[in-house]
PDB file of C-alpha atoms and ligand atoms in Angstrom:
ATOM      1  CA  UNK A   1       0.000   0.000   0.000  1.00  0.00           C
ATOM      2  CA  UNK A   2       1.463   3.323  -0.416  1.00  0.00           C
ATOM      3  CA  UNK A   3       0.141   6.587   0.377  1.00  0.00           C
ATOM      4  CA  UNK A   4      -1.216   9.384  -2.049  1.00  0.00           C
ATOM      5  CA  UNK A   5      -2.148  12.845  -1.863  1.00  0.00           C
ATOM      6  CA  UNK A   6      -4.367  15.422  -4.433  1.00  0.00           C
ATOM      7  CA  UNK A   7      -5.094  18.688  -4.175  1.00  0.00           C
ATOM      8  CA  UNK A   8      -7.658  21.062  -5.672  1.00  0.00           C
ATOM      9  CA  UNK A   9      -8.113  24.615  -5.823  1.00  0.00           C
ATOM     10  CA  UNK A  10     -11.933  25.840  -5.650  1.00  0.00           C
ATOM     11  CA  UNK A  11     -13.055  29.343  -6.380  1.00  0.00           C
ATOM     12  CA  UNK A  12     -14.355  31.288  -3.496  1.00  0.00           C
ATOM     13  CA  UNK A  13     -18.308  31.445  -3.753  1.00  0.00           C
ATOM     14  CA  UNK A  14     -21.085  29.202  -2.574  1.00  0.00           C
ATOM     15  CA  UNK A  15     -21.617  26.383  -5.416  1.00  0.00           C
ATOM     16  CA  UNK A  16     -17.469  25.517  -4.726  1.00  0.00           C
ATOM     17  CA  UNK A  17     -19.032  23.669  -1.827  1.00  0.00           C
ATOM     18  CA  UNK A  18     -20.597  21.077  -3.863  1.00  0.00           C
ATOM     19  CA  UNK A  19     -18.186  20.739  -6.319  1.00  0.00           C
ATOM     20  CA  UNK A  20     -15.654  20.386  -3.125  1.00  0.00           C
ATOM     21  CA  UNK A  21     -18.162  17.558  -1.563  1.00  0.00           C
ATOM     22  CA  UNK A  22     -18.070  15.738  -5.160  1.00  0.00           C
ATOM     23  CA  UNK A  23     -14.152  16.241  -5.290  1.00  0.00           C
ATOM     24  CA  UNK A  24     -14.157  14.300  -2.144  1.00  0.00           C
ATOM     25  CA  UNK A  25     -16.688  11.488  -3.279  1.00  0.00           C
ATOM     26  CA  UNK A  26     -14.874  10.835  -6.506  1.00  0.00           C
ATOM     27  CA  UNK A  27     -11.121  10.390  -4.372  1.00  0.00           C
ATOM     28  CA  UNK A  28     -13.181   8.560  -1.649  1.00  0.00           C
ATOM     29  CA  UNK A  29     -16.021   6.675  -3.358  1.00  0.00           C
ATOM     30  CA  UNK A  30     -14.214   3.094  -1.796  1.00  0.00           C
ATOM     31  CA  UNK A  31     -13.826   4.242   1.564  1.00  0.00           C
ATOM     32  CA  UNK A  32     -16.083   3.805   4.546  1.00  0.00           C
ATOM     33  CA  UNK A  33     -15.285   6.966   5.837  1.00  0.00           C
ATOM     34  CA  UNK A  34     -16.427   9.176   2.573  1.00  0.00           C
ATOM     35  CA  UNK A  35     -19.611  10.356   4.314  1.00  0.00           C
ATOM     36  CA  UNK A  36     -17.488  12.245   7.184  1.00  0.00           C
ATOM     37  CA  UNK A  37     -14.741  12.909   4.954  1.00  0.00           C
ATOM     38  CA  UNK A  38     -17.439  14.941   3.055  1.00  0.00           C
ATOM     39  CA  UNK A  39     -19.131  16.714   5.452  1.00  0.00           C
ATOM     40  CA  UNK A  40     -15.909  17.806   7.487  1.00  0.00           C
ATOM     41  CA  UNK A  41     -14.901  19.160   3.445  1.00  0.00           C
ATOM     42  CA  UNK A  42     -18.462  20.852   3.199  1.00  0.00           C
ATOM     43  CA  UNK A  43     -18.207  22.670   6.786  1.00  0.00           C
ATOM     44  CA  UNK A  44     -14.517  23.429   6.755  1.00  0.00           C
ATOM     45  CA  UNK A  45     -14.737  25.024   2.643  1.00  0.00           C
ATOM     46  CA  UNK A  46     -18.173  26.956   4.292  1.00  0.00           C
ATOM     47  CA  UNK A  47     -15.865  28.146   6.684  1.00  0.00           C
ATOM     48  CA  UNK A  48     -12.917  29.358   4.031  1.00  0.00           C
ATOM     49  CA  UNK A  49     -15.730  31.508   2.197  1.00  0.00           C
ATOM     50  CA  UNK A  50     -17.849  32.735   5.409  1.00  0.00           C
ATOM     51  CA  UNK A  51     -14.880  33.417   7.425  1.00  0.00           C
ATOM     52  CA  UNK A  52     -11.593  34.393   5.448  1.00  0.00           C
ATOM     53  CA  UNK A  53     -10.374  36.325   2.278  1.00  0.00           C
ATOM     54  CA  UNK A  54     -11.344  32.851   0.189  1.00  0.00           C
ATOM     55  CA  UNK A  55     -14.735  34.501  -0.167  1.00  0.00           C
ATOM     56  CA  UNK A  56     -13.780  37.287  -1.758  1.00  0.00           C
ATOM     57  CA  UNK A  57     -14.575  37.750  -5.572  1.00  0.00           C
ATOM     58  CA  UNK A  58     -11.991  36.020  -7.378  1.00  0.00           C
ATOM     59  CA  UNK A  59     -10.543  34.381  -4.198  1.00  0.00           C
ATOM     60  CA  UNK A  60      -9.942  30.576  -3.694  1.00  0.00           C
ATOM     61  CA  UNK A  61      -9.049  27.904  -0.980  1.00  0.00           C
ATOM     62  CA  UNK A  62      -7.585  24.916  -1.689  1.00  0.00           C
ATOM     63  CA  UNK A  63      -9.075  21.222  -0.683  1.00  0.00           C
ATOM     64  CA  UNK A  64      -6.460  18.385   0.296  1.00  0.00           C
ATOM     65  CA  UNK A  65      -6.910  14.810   0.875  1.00  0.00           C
ATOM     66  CA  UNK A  66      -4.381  12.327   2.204  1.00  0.00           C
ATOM     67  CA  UNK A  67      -4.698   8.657   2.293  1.00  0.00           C
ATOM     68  CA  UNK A  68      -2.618   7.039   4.993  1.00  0.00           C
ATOM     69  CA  UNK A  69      -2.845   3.177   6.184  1.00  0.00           C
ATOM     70  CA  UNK A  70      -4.799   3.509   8.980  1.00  0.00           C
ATOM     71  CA  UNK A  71      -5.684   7.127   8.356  1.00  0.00           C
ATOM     72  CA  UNK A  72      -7.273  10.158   5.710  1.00  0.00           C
ATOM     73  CA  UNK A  73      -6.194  13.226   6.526  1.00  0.00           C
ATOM     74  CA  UNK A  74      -7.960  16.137   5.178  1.00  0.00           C
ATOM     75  CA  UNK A  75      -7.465  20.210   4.313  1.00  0.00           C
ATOM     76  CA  UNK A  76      -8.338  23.072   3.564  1.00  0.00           C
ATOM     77  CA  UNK A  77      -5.871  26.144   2.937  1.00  0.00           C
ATOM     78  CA  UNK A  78      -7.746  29.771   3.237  1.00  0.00           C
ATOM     79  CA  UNK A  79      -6.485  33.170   2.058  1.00  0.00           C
ATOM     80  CA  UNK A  80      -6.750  34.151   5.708  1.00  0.00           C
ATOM     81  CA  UNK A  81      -8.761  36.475   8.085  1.00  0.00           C
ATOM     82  CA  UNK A  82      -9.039  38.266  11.257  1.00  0.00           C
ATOM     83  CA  UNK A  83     -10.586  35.487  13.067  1.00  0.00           C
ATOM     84  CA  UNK A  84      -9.481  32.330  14.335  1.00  0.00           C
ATOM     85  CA  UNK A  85     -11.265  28.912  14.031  1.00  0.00           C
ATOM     86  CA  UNK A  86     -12.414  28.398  17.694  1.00  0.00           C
ATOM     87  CA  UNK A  87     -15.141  25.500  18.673  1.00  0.00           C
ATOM     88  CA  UNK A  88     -17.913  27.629  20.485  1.00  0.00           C
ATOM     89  CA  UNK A  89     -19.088  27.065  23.703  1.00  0.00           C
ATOM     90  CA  UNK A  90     -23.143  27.505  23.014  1.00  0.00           C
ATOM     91  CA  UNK A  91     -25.946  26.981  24.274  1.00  0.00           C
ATOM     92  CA  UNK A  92     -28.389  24.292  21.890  1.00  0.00           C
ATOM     93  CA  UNK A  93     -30.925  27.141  20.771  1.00  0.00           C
ATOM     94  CA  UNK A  94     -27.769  29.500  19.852  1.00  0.00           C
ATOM     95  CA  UNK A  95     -27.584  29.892  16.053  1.00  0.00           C
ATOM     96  CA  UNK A  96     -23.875  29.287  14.297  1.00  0.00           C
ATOM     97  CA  UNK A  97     -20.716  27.499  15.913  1.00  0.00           C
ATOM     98  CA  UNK A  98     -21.838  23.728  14.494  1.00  0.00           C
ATOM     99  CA  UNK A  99     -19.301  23.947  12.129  1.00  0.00           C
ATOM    100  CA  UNK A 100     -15.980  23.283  13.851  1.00  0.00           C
ATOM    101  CA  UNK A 101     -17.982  21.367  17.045  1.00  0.00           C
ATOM    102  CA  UNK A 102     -19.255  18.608  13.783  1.00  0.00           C
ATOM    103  CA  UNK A 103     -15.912  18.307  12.599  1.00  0.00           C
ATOM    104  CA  UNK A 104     -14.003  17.919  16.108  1.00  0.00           C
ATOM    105  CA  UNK A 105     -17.053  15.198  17.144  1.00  0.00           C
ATOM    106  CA  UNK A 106     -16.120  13.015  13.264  1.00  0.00           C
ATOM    107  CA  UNK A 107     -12.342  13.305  13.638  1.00  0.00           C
ATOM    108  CA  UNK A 108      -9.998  11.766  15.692  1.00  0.00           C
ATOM    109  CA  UNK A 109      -8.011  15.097  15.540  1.00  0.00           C
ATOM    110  CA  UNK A 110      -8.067  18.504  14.238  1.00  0.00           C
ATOM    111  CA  UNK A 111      -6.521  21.764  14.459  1.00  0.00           C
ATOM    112  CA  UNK A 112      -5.240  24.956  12.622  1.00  0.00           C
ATOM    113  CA  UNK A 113      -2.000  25.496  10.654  1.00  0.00           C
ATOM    114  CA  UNK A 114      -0.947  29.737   9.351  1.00  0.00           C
ATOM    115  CA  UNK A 115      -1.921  32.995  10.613  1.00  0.00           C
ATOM    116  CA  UNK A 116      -4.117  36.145   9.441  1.00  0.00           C
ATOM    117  CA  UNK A 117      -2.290  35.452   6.027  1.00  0.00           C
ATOM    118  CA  UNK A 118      -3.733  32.176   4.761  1.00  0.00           C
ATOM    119  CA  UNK A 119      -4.880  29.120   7.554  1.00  0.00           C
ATOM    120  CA  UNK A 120      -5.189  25.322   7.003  1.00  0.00           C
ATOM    121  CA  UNK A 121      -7.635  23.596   9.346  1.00  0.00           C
ATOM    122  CA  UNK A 122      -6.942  20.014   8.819  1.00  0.00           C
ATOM    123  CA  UNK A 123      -8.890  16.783  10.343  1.00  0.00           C
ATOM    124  CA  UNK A 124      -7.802  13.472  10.287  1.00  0.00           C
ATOM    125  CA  UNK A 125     -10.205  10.333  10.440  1.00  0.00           C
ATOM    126  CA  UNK A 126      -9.688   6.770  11.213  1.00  0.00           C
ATOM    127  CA  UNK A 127     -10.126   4.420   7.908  1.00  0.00           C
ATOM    128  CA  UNK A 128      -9.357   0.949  10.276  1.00  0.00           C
ATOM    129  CA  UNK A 129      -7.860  -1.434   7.679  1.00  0.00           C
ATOM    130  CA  UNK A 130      -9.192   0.380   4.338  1.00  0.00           C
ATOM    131  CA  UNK A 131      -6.447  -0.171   1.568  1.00  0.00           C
ATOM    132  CA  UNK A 132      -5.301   3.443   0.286  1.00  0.00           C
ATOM    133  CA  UNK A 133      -6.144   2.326  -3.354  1.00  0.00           C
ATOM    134  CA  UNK A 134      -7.112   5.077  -5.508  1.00  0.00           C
TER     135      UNK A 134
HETATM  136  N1  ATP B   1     -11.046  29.111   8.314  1.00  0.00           N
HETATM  137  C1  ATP B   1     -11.346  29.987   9.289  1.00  0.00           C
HETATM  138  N2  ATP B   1     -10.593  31.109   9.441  1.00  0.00           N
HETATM  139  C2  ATP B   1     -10.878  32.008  10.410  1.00  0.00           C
HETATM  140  N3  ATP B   1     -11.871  31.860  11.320  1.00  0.00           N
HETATM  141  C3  ATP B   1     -12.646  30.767  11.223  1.00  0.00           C
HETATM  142  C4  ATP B   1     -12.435  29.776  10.214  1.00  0.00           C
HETATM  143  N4  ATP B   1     -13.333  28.792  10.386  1.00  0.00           N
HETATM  144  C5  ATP B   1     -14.080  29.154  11.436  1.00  0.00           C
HETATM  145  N5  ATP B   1     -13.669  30.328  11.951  1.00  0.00           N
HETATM  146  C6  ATP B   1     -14.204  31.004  13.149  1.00  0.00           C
HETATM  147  O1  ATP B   1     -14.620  29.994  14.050  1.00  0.00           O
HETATM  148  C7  ATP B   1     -16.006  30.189  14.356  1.00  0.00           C
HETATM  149  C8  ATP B   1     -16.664  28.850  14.534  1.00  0.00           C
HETATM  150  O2  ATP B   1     -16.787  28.178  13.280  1.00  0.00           O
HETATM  151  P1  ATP B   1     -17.984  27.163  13.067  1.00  0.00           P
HETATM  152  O3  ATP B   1     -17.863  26.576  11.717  1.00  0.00           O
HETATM  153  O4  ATP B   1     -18.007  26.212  14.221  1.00  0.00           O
HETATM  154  O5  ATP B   1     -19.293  28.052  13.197  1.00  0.00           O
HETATM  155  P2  ATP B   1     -19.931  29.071  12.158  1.00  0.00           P
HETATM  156  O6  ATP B   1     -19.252  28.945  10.832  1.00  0.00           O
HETATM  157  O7  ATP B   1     -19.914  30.420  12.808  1.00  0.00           O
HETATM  158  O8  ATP B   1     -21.436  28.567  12.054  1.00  0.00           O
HETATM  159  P3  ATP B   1     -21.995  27.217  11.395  1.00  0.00           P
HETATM  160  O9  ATP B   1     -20.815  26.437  10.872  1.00  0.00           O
HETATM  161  O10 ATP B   1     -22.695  26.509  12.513  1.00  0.00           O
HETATM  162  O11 ATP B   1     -22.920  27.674  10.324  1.00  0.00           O
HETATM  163  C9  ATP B   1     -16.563  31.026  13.224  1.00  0.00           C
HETATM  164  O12 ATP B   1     -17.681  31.782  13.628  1.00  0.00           O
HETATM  165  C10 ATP B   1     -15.377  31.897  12.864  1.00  0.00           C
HETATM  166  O13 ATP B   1     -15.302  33.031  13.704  1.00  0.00           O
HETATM  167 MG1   MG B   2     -19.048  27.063   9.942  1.00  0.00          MG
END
């Protein structure tokens, strides 16, 4: 088995979500853990154009996906931002914050790479004995 990597630029605006999401099915399609590895994609791209210069017109982020033995890990590069990701503390009727809270609950780890200048969040999830064929 050895281990592979792609990469994809998306452009900054709303539909790049979906075509993000169907990036991931096409790499992923074999793998049990396609539906989280798509919805982690979906919420963390979201993220990239709600949150940091990605949205801007013309703007992009840029969707990773590594296949491991025993793990995917997965990324998203942003053009960067005054805010930080942060997991909120809320209460269940508060509106926003599911984002980051959904994609610390699927993965076995997460975190943030970069500064006000361009950020990766990255997750990681567990594949168990899935082959890394692609
Ligand atoms: N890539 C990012 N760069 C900078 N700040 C971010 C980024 N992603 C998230 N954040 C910050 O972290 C907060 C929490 O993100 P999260 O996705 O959990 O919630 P949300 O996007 O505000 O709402 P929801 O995802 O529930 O619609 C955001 O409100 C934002 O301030
Ligand atoms: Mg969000």
């Amino acid at each position: 088995m050895s281990a592979w990597r792609f990469s994809r630029y998306f452009l900054g605006s709303a539909p790049s979500v979906t075509e993000a999401r169907r990036f991931i099915t096409s790499l992923l399609r074999d793998w049990s853990a396609v539906d989280a590895a798509e919805l982690i994609v979906s919420e963390l791209a979201t993220n990239a154009i709600r949150h940091t210069a990605s949205g801007r017109f013309g703007s992009r982020f840029l969707v990773s996906v590594q296949a491991h033995p025993d793990h995917l890990w997965l990324g998203v590069l942003d053009e960067g931002g005054q805010s930080s990701p942060l997991v909120f503390r809320h209460s269940p009727d508060s509106e926003g914050g599911r984002g980051l809270l959904l994609v610390s609950s699927l993965s076995i780890d997460w975190g943030v790479w970069g500064d006000e200048h361009g950020r990766t969040v990255w997750a990681t999830l567990s594949t168990g004995s899935q082959t890394a064929s692609c």
